[in-house]
Every structure is written in C-alpha cells, then in structure tokens.
Coordinates of C-alpha atoms in Angstrom, one line a residue:
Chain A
X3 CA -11.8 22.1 65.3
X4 CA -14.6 19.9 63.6
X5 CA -16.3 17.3 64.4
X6 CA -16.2 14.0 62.6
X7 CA -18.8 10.9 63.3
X8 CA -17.9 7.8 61.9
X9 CA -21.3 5.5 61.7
X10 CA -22.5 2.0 61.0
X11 CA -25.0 -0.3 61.9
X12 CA -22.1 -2.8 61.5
X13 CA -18.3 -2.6 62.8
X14 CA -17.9 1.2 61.3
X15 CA -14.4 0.1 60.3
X16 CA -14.9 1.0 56.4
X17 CA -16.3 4.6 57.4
X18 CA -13.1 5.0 59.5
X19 CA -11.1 4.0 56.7
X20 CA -12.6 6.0 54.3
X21 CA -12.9 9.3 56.6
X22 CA -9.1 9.0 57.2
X23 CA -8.1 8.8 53.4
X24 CA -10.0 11.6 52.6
X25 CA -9.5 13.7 56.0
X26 CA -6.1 13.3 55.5
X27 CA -6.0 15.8 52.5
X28 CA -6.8 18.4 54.9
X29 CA -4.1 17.8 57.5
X30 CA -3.8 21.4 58.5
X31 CA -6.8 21.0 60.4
X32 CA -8.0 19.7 63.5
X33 CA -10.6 17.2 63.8
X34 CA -11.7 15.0 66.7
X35 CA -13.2 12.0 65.8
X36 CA -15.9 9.8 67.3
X37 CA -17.1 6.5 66.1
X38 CA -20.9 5.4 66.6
X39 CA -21.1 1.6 65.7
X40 CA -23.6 -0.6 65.6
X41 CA -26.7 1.6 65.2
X42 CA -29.0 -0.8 63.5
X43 CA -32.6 0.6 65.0
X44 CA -35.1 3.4 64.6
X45 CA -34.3 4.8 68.3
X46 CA -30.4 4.4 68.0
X47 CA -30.5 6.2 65.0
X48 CA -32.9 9.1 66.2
X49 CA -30.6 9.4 69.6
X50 CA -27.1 9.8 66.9
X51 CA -29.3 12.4 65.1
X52 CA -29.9 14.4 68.2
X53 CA -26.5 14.3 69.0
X54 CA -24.9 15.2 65.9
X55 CA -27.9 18.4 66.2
X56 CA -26.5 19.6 69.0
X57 CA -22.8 19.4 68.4
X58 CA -24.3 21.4 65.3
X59 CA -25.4 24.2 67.8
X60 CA -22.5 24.1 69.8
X61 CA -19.7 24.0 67.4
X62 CA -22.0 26.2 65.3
X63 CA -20.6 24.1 62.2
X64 CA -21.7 21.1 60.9
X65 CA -20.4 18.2 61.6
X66 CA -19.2 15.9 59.1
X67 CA -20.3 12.5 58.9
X68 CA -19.3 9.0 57.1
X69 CA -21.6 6.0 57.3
X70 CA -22.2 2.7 55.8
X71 CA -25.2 2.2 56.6
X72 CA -27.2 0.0 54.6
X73 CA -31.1 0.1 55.8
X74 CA -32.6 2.7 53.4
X75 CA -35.1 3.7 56.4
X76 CA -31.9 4.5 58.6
X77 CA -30.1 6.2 55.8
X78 CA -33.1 8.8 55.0
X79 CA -33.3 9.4 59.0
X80 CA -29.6 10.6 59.3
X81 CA -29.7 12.5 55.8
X82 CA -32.0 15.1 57.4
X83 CA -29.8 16.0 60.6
X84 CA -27.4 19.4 60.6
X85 CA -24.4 17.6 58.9
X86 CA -22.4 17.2 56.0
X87 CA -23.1 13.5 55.4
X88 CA -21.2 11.3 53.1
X89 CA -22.6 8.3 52.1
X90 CA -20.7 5.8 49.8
X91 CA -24.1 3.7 49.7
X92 CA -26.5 6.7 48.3
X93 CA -23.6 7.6 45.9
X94 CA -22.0 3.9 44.7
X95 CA -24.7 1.1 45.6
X96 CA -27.3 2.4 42.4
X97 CA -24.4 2.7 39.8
X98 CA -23.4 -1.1 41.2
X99 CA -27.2 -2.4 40.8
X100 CA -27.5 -1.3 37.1
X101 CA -24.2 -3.1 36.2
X102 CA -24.5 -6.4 38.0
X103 CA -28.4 -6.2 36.8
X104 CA -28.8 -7.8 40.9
X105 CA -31.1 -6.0 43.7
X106 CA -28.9 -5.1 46.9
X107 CA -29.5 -7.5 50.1
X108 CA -30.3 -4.3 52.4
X109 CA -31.3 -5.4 55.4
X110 CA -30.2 -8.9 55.0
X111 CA -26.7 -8.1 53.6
X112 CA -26.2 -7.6 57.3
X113 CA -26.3 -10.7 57.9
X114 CA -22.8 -12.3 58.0
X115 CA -21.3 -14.7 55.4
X116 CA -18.2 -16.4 56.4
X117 CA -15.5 -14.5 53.7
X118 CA -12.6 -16.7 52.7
X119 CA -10.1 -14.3 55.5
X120 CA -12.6 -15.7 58.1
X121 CA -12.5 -19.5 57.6
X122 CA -11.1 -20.6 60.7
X123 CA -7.6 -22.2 59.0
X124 CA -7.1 -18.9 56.8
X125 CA -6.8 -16.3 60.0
X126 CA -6.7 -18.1 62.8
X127 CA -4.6 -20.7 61.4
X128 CA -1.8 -17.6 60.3
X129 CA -2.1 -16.2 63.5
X130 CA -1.2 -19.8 65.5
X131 CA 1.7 -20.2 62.4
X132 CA 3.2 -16.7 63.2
X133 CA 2.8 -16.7 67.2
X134 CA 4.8 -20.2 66.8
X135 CA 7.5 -18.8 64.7
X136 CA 8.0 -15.5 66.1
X137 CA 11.7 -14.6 66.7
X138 CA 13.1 -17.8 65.2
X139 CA 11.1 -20.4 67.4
X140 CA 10.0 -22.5 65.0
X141 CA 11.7 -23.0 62.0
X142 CA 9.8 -25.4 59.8
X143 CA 9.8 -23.1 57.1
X144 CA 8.3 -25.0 54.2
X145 CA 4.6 -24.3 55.3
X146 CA 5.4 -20.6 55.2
X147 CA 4.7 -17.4 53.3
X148 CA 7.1 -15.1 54.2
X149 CA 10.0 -15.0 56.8
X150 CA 11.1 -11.2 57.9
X151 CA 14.4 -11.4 58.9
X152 CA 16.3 -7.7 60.3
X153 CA 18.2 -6.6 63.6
X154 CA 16.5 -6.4 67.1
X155 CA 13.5 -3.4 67.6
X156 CA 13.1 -2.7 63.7
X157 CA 9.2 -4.0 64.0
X158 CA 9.1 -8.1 62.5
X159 CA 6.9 -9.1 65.2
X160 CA 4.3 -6.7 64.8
X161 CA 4.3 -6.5 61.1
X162 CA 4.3 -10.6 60.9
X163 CA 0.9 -10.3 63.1
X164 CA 0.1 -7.8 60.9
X165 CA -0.1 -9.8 58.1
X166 CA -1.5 -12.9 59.4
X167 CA -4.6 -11.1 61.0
X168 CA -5.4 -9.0 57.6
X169 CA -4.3 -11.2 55.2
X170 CA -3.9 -14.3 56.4
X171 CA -0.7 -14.9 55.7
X172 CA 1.9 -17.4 57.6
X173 CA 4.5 -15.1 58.6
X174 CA 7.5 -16.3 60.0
X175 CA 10.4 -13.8 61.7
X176 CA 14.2 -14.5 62.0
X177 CA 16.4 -12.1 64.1
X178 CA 20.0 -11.5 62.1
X179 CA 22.3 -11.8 65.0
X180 CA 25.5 -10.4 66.1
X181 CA 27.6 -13.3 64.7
X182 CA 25.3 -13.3 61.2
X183 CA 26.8 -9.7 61.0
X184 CA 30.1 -9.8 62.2
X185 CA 30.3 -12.5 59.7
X186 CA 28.6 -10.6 56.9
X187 CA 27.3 -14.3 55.9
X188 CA 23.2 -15.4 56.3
X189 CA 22.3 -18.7 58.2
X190 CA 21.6 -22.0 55.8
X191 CA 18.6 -22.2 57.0
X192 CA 17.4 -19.0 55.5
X193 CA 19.7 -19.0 52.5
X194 CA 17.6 -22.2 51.8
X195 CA 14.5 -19.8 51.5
X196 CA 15.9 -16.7 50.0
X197 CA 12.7 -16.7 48.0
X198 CA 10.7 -16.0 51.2
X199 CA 12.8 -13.8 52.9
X200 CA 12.2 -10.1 53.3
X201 CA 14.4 -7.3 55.1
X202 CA 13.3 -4.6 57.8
X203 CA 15.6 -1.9 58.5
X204 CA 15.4 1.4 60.3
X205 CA 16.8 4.5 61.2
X206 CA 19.6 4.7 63.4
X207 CA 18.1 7.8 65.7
X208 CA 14.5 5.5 65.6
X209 CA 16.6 2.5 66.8
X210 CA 18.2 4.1 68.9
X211 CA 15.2 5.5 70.8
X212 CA 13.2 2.6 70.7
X213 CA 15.7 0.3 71.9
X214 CA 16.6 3.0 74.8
X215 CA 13.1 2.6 75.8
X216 CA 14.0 -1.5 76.5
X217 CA 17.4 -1.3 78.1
X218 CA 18.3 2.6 78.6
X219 CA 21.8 3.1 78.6
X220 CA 23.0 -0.6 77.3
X221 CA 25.8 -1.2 74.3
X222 CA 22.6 -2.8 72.9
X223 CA 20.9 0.9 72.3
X224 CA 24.1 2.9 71.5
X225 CA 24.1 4.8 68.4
X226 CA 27.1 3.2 67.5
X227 CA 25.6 -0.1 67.5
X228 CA 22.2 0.5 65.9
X229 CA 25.1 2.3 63.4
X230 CA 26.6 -1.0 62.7
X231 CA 24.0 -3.4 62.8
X232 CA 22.0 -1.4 59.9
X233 CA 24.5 -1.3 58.2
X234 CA 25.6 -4.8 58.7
X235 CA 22.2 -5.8 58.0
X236 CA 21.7 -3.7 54.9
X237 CA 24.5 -5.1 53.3
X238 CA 23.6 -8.6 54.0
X239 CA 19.9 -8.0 52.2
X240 CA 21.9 -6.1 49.4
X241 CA 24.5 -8.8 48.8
X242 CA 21.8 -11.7 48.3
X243 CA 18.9 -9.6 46.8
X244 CA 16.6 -9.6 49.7
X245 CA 14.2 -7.0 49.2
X246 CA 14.0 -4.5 52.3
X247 CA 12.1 -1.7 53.4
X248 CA 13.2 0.9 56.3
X249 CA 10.1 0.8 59.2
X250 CA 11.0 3.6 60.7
X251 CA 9.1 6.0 58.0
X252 CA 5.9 3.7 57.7
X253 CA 2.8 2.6 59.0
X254 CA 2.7 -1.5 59.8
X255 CA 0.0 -1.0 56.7
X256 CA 2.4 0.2 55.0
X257 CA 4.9 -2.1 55.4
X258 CA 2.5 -4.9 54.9
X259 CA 0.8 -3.9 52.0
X260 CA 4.6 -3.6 50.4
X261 CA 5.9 -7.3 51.3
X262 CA 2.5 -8.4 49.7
X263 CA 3.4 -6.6 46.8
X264 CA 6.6 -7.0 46.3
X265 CA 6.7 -10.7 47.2
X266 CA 3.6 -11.2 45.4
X267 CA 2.1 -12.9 48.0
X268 CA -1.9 -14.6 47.7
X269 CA -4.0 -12.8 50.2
X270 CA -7.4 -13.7 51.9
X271 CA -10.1 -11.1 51.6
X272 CA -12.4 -10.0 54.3
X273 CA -15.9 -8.3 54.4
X274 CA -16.1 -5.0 55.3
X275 CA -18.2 -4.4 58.4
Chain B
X12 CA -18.4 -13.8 37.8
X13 CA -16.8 -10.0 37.6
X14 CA -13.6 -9.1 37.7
X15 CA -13.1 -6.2 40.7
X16 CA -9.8 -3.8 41.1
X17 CA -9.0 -2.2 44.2
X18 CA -6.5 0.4 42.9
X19 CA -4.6 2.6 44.8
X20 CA -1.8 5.1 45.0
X21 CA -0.5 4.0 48.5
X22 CA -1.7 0.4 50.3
X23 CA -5.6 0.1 48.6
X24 CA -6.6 -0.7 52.4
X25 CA -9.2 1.8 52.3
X26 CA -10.6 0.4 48.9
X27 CA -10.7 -2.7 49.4
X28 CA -13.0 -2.1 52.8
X29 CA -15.1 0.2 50.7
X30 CA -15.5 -2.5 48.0
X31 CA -15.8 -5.5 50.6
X32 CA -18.6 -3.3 52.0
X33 CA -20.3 -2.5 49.1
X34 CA -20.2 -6.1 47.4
X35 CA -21.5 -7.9 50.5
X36 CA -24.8 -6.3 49.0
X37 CA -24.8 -8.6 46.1
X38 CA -23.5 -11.8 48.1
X39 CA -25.4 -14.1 45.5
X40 CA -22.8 -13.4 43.1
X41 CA -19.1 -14.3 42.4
X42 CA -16.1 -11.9 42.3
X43 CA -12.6 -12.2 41.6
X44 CA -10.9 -9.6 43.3
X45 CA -7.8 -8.2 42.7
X46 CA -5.8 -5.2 44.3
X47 CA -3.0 -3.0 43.0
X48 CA -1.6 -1.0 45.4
X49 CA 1.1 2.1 45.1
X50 CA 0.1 2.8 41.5
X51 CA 1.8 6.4 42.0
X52 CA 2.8 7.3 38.3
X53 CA 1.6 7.9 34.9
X54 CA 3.6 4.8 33.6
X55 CA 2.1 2.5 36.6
X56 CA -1.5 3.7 35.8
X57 CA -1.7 3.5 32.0
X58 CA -0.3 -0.1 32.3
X59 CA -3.2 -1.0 35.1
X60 CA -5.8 0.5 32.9
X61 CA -4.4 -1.6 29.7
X62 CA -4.9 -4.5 32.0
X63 CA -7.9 -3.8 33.0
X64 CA -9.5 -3.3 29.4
X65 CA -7.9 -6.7 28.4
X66 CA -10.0 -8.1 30.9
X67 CA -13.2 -5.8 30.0
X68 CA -12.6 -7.8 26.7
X69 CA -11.9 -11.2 27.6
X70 CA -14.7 -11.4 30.1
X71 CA -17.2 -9.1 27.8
X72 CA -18.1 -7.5 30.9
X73 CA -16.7 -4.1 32.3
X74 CA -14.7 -4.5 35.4
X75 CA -15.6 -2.7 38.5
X76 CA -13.1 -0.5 39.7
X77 CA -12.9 1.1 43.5
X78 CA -10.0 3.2 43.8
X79 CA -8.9 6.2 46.4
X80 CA -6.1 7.7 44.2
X81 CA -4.8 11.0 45.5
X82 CA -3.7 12.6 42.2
X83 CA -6.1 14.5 39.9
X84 CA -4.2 13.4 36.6
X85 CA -3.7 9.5 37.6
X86 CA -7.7 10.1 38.2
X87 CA -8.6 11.5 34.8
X88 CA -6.9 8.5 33.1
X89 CA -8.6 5.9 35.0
X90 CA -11.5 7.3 34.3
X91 CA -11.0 7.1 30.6
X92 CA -11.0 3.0 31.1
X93 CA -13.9 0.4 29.9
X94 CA -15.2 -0.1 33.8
X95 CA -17.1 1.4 36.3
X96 CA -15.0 2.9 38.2
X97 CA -16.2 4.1 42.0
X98 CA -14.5 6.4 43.0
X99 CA -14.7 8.3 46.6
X100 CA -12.2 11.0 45.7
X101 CA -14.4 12.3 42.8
X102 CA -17.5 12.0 44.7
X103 CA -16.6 13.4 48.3
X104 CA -12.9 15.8 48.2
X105 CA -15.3 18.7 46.4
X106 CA -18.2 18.3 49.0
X107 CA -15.4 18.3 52.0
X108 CA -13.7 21.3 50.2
X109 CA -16.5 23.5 50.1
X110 CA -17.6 22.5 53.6
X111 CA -14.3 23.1 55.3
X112 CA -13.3 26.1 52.9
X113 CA -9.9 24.6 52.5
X114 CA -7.6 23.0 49.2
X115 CA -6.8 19.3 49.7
X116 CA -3.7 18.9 49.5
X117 CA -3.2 16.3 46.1
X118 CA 0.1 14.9 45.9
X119 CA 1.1 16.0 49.2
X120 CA -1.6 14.3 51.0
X121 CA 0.1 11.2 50.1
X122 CA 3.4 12.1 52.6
X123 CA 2.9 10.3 55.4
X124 CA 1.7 12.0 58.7
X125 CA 2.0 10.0 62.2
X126 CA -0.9 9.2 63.5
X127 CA -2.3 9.0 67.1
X128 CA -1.9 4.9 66.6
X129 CA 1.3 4.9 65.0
X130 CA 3.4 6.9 67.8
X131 CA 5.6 4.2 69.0
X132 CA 4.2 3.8 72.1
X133 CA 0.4 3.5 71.8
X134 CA 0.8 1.2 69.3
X135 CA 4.0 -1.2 69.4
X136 CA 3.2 -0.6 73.0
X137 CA -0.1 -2.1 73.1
X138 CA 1.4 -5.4 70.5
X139 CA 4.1 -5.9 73.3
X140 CA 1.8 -5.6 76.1
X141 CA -0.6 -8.0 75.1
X142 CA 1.9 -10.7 73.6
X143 CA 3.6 -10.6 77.2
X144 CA 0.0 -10.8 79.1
X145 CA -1.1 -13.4 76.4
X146 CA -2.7 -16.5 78.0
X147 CA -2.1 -15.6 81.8
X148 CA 1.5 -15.2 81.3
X149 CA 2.2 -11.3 83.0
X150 CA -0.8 -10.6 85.2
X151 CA -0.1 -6.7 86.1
X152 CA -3.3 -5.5 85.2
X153 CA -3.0 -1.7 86.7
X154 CA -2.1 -0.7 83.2
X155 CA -4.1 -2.8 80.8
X156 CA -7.5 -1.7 79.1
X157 CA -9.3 -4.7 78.8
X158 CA -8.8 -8.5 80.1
X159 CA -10.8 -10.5 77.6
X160 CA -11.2 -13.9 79.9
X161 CA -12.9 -17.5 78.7
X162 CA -12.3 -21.3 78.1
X163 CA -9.2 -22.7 75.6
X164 CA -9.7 -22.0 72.1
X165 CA -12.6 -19.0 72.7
X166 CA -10.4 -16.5 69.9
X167 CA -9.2 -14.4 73.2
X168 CA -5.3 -14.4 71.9
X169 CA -6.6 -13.2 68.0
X170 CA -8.8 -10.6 69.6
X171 CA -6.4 -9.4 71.9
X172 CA -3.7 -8.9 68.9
X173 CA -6.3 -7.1 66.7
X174 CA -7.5 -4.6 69.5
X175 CA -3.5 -3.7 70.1
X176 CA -2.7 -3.5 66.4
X177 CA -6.2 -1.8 65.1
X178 CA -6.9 0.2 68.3
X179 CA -4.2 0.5 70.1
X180 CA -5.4 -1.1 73.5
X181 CA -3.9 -3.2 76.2
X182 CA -5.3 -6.1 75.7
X183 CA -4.7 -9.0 77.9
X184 CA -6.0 -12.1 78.2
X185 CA -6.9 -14.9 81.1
X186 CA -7.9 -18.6 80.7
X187 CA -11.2 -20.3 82.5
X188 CA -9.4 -23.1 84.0
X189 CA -11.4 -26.7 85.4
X190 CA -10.9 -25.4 88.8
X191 CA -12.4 -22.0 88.3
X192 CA -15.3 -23.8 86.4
X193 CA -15.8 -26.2 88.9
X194 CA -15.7 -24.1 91.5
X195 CA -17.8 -21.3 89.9
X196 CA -16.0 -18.7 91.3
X197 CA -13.4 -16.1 89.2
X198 CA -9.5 -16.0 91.1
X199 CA -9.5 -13.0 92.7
X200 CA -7.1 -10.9 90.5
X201 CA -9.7 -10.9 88.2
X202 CA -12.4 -10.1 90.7
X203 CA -10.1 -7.0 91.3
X204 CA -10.4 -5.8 88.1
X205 CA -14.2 -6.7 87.3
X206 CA -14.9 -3.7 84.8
X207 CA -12.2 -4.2 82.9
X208 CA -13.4 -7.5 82.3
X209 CA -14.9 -9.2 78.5
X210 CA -15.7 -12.9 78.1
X211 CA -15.7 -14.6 74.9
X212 CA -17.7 -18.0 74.1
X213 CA -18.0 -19.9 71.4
X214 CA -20.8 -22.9 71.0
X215 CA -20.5 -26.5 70.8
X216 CA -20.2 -27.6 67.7
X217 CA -17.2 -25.5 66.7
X218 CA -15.5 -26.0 69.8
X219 CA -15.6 -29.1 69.5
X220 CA -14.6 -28.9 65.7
X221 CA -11.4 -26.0 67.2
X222 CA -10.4 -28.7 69.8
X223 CA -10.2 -31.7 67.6
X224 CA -7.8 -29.7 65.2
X225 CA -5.9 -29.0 68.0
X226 CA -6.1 -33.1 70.2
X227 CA -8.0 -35.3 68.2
X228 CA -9.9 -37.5 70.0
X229 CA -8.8 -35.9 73.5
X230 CA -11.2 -35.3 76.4
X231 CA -10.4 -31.9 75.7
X232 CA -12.5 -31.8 72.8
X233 CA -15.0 -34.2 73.5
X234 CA -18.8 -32.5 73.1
X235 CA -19.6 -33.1 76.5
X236 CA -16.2 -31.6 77.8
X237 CA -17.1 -28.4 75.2
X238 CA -20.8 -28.4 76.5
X239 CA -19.4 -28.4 80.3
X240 CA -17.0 -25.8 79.7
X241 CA -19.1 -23.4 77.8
X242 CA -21.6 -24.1 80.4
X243 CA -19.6 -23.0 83.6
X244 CA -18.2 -20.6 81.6
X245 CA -21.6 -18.5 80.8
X246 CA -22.5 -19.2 84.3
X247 CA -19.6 -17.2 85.7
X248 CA -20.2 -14.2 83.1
X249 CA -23.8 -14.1 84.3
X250 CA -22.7 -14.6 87.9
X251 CA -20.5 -11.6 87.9
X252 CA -22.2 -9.4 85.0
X253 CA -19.1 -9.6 82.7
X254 CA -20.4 -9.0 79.4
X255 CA -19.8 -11.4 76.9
X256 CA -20.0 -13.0 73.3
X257 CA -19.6 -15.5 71.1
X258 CA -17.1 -15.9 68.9
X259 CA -18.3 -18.6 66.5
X260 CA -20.7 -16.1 64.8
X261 CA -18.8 -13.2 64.1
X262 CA -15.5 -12.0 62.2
X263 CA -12.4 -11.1 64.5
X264 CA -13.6 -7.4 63.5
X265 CA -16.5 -7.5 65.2
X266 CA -15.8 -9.2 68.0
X267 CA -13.2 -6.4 68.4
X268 CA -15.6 -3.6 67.6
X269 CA -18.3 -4.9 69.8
X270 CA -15.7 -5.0 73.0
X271 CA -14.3 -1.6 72.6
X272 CA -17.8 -0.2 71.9
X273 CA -19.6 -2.1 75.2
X274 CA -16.7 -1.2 76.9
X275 CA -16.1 2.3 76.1
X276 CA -12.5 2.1 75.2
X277 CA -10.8 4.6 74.4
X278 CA -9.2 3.8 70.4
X279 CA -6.6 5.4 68.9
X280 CA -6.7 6.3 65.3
X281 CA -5.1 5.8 62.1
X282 CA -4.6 7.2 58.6
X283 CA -6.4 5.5 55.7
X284 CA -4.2 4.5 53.0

C-alpha cells in the first residue's frame, strides 16, 4: 500500500487526472488516494507537509505526490518534504516560457478567466438542451449535436450529460422501442437526422444485471429479452450506418471522447483548475 | 497564435487538463487547440506527426504538443516531430518506476480496469439519484450526500449532475421558494438534515442577466426581485450556518470541488485516460 496526495491550490482536478494515467501502469498495486485542494497559503502548505512527513514515518515509504501548484514559494515548500513529488510545473512551465518567449502569470494565473466551456450558453446552455431532451422529451432536433439513440439501461442519459457538462455539447437521447424493433424499421423523425444519430449497445449479462437492479424478476430484465433487443438494435444501427459503441466495456469518458471523435463533433474547452 | 495538440492513445482527457493547466499561465496569448484522441498505432501516429509538421510550417512556429501516450514506440516517433512536445510519460513513469520498484505495464496499461467510480452503482447510481431528487422532486434524504439548496437559476441542477458524474455523490437539490424567503425560516425537512446542507448564490447582475434568458421582462428577473432573493437567501445560510457560495464567479469545477472539499465528502475515483 502507498500513499498518493493529489495537491493544488486550485480544484486539484488536473493532478487527479494525471496521477491516474500514470498510476494506472502500475495496476498490480495498491494505492489509497487522498486529494488536498485548495492549498493556496504559507500555513496550508506547511500543515500538508507535516502530514505527508508523517505518513512518511508511518508507512516507512514515501509518499508520492502530484501537484499543480503554481506559486513558486509554495512549490519550493512542498519539494523539501519526505516524498516523491511530481510536478508538471517545475518540469513543463520553463520549456513553455522559452518557446512562447512570455513570463508565466504565477500568482495571478490563479485568478479565473471565463474559458469558452464556461460562458454561460456553452455549458449551461447544453446541460438545459440535454435535461429537455432526455428520453425523447423534446424533439426539436435541429438545434442539436448529437442524438444517442439504443435500448432501455445501455447508459444515453448519463453519457448525454456527460457530454454537455465537459464539452458542451447539446445532446439529445431517443429510446428504440419495442415496436422500432419488432419492426426492424427507425422512426422518421430520427431517419431525418441519421447524420446526428449515434448507437449505444451492451452486453446481454451487463443488461441483464442492470436492468434486474430496476425491476428484478420482470420480462423487461430477462436474458432473453436484453438477447433480442441488442440484437434488434444492432441490426437497426448496422442496416442504416449508425455508428455504435457497446457501454458495457467503457468508461462514460470513454464513450464520450469516441462520439466526439467519430462524429466529429466541435467541442468547448475548459481551464484546468 | 500557436497551434496546441493534445494527443493521446485513449480519450486525451488527461492532456488536455494538463495543457489547460499549464496554458492558463500565459493567458495573454491565443491558442488554437486541437485534440486527437485514440492514436493507438504506428499508421495513426505517423499521419498526426505529418500533420503536425505541416502546421510547424505553415504557421513558422513549432506546435506545442501535450501527449500521455502509453507505448514506448508511438513515443519515440513523436518525439522525432518539429514541436515541443510535453510529455508526462517521459518525464514521470521512470521516477514512479524506481520509486515503486515495479515495470509499468506499456501496452497493457491501456486495457481498461473498473474503477471505484465506474462500478455501476456508485456512479450511474449517483446520475439516477440526483436527476430523480432534482429540483425538490424525491425528497428521501436518508441516503443522499449532499442537498445543495438556493433561489431559481443559482447552478444547483449543473452542480449536482457534475458531483454525481465526476465524484460519484448523491447529490440532491432544493429550491428557496418566496415563502421560505419571506418567512426566513428553512421547511423543516431540510432543518433535519442541516449538515448535509450547501447553498449556492449568485449576485445581481447575472441573475438578473440568467433570468431574463429565461422570462424576459418577468418580475422574476427584475433586479430588485434578484436583489430580494439573493438577499433572503444569504440571510438564511447565515441564519443556519449552511455554508455557501457563489456561483457567478467560479467554473462548475470549482464550485464542485469547493463543496465536496468543505463538506468532507467522500469521492470516488477514476482512471485517467
């Protein structure tokens, strides 16, 4: 077991991120993970020190640390505790001064700009679009990015919020119902955006599970029935091109991160924090 | 105005945070950003690095490249290419090798592992839980982790949806009503459940701006209705020592970060991709 501090005088989201990209090369291990964020003064800083020392003693190994901390006076401080610290600042922000020929904010870069993910229409806006057209509400499809269509359980809801929280994207979803597959034939409506559309399948044991969890013991759960709808539904994205991806073997980044790509779809951007 | 690549073998999340983290330090300038994610192959990579010396060309100025690439070999040949690449792979796996005494595992770090926040349950859980305790709607609060509270168009539904999908967490959410303002008093199923309690506010202006998007011209989002609102509202989180903030000064992120860190949640965590 080792210990891993995630710290940042900001959110400490980018240290998480990049502590679990590289921690996750050394899967065989155990890690427990504790994130300190925030720490943006001499005494917070001195207190985390301490308490990195003395998990130190304890464990009698060093803990390992990421940060993003950008005040050069904090950054010394926590470079001389009893820890393995990786910095991306020490090691990237130099090498990105002498090609932009531009001094770094430091302190001030704390201070927040409004990125183009943040403008109130971009994010909040998506969010609103996607709430509205969750599950085949709202159908005014012309304003959207990208309508997830799939069988009951296989994860549109949570990947649409996905993408309008991250990305900003309008994300619509559009449940293929039992007549859509009995009939092996897609809706007008969404044959009139077959450009926008974008399949999620899954597994039948996954389906099965997950949908036992909602209504244990119903037709709706059998394996027979998660049999036939994925399959139904597979050969309805097949037959009219609709890319698809199977949820039950990836993350909601995952999946994500693939409609943007495949669909080719214009993102927002977001600070890191 | 520089051209930057996020480039990655599986989404580029954890690149683009490290970049977005990195740049905000040289907010003066202008960068066009652009991110290539599952560039797992030879034939992927040596097209991305042709692209990415066209543009060293065209724009006489080397791009700057943040990448979290897994294999050793895609590695070397972006590292051949006319940019400045920054890469946390090369700088950090050797240092976390010889610290933990153990190989990374290369290609087969890429294979997916579930995480603590991908289990079905912690984190589908927590989306379903909060879209169905959304806005008042299911008020069983046993269960829940946090009840963010505050006046119409505060940001409690996007922070709610962003501390289930990010964190995990039950996050519902409870509306200030006139009455309750008036009255200065909380309803007594929140009273019950005081320390699990989190206002957001906003201020005035963008209230009032949030409003008007919503009913133009409406009392709603007339200033003085805003001022009264935000008023009462502070008034109660003071009354009752519900700690608070506001939202029209900070990124979703934050806002997200500084509840679960006030409030001690306990977060569930993910693998960088």
């Amino acid at each position: 077991m080792r210990t891993i501090f995630y710290i940042s005088d900001r959110t400490a989201i980018t240290a998480e991120a990049l502590g679990h990209c590289l921690l996750v090369q050394f899967a065989d291990l155990n890690f427990k993970e504790i994130t300190m964020p925030y720490v943006d003064s001499r005494e917070k800083i001195e207190a985390v020190v301490e308490r990195i020392n003395q998990v130190a003693r304890r464990e009698a190994k060093k803990p390992i640390i990421f940060t993003t901390l950008v005040s050069p006076m904090i950054r010394q401080i926590i470079n001389n505790c009893n820890a393995l610290v990786l910095d991306p600042f020490d090691h990237f922000l130099g090498q990105l001064e002498a090609e932009l020929h531009t001094k770094p904010l430091h302190e001030k870069g704390r201070s927040r700009r409004i990125s183009d993910l943040d403008k109130y229409d971009n994010r909040i806006g998506a969010i609103n679009f996607t709430l509205a057209h969750d599950d085949g509400a709202a159908t005014n499809y012309d304003q959207c990015d990208i309508i997830l269509t799939g069988i009951s359980r296989c994860g549109k809801t949570p990947t649409c919020l996905y993408l309008a929280l991250q990305f900003g994207i309008r994300a619509a979803n559009f449940p293929l119902t039992e007549d859509m597959l009995n009939g092996e034939t897609l809706p007008c409506l969404l044959r009139a955006h077959i450009d926008k559309l974008f399949g999620l399948t899954s597994d039948i044991l996954r389906l099965h599970s997950v949908r036992s969890l909602r209504r244990p013991g119903s037709d709706y759960a059998s394996r027979d029935q998660c049999r036939f709808e994925l399959r139904a539904a597979e050969g309805l994205f097949r037959l009219h091109n609709i890319p698809y991806v199977n949820t039950s073997t990836h993350s909601i980044e995952e999946i994500a991160s693939r409609i943007v790509h495949d669909r080719k779809l214009k993102r927002k951007y977001a600070h890191g924090g």
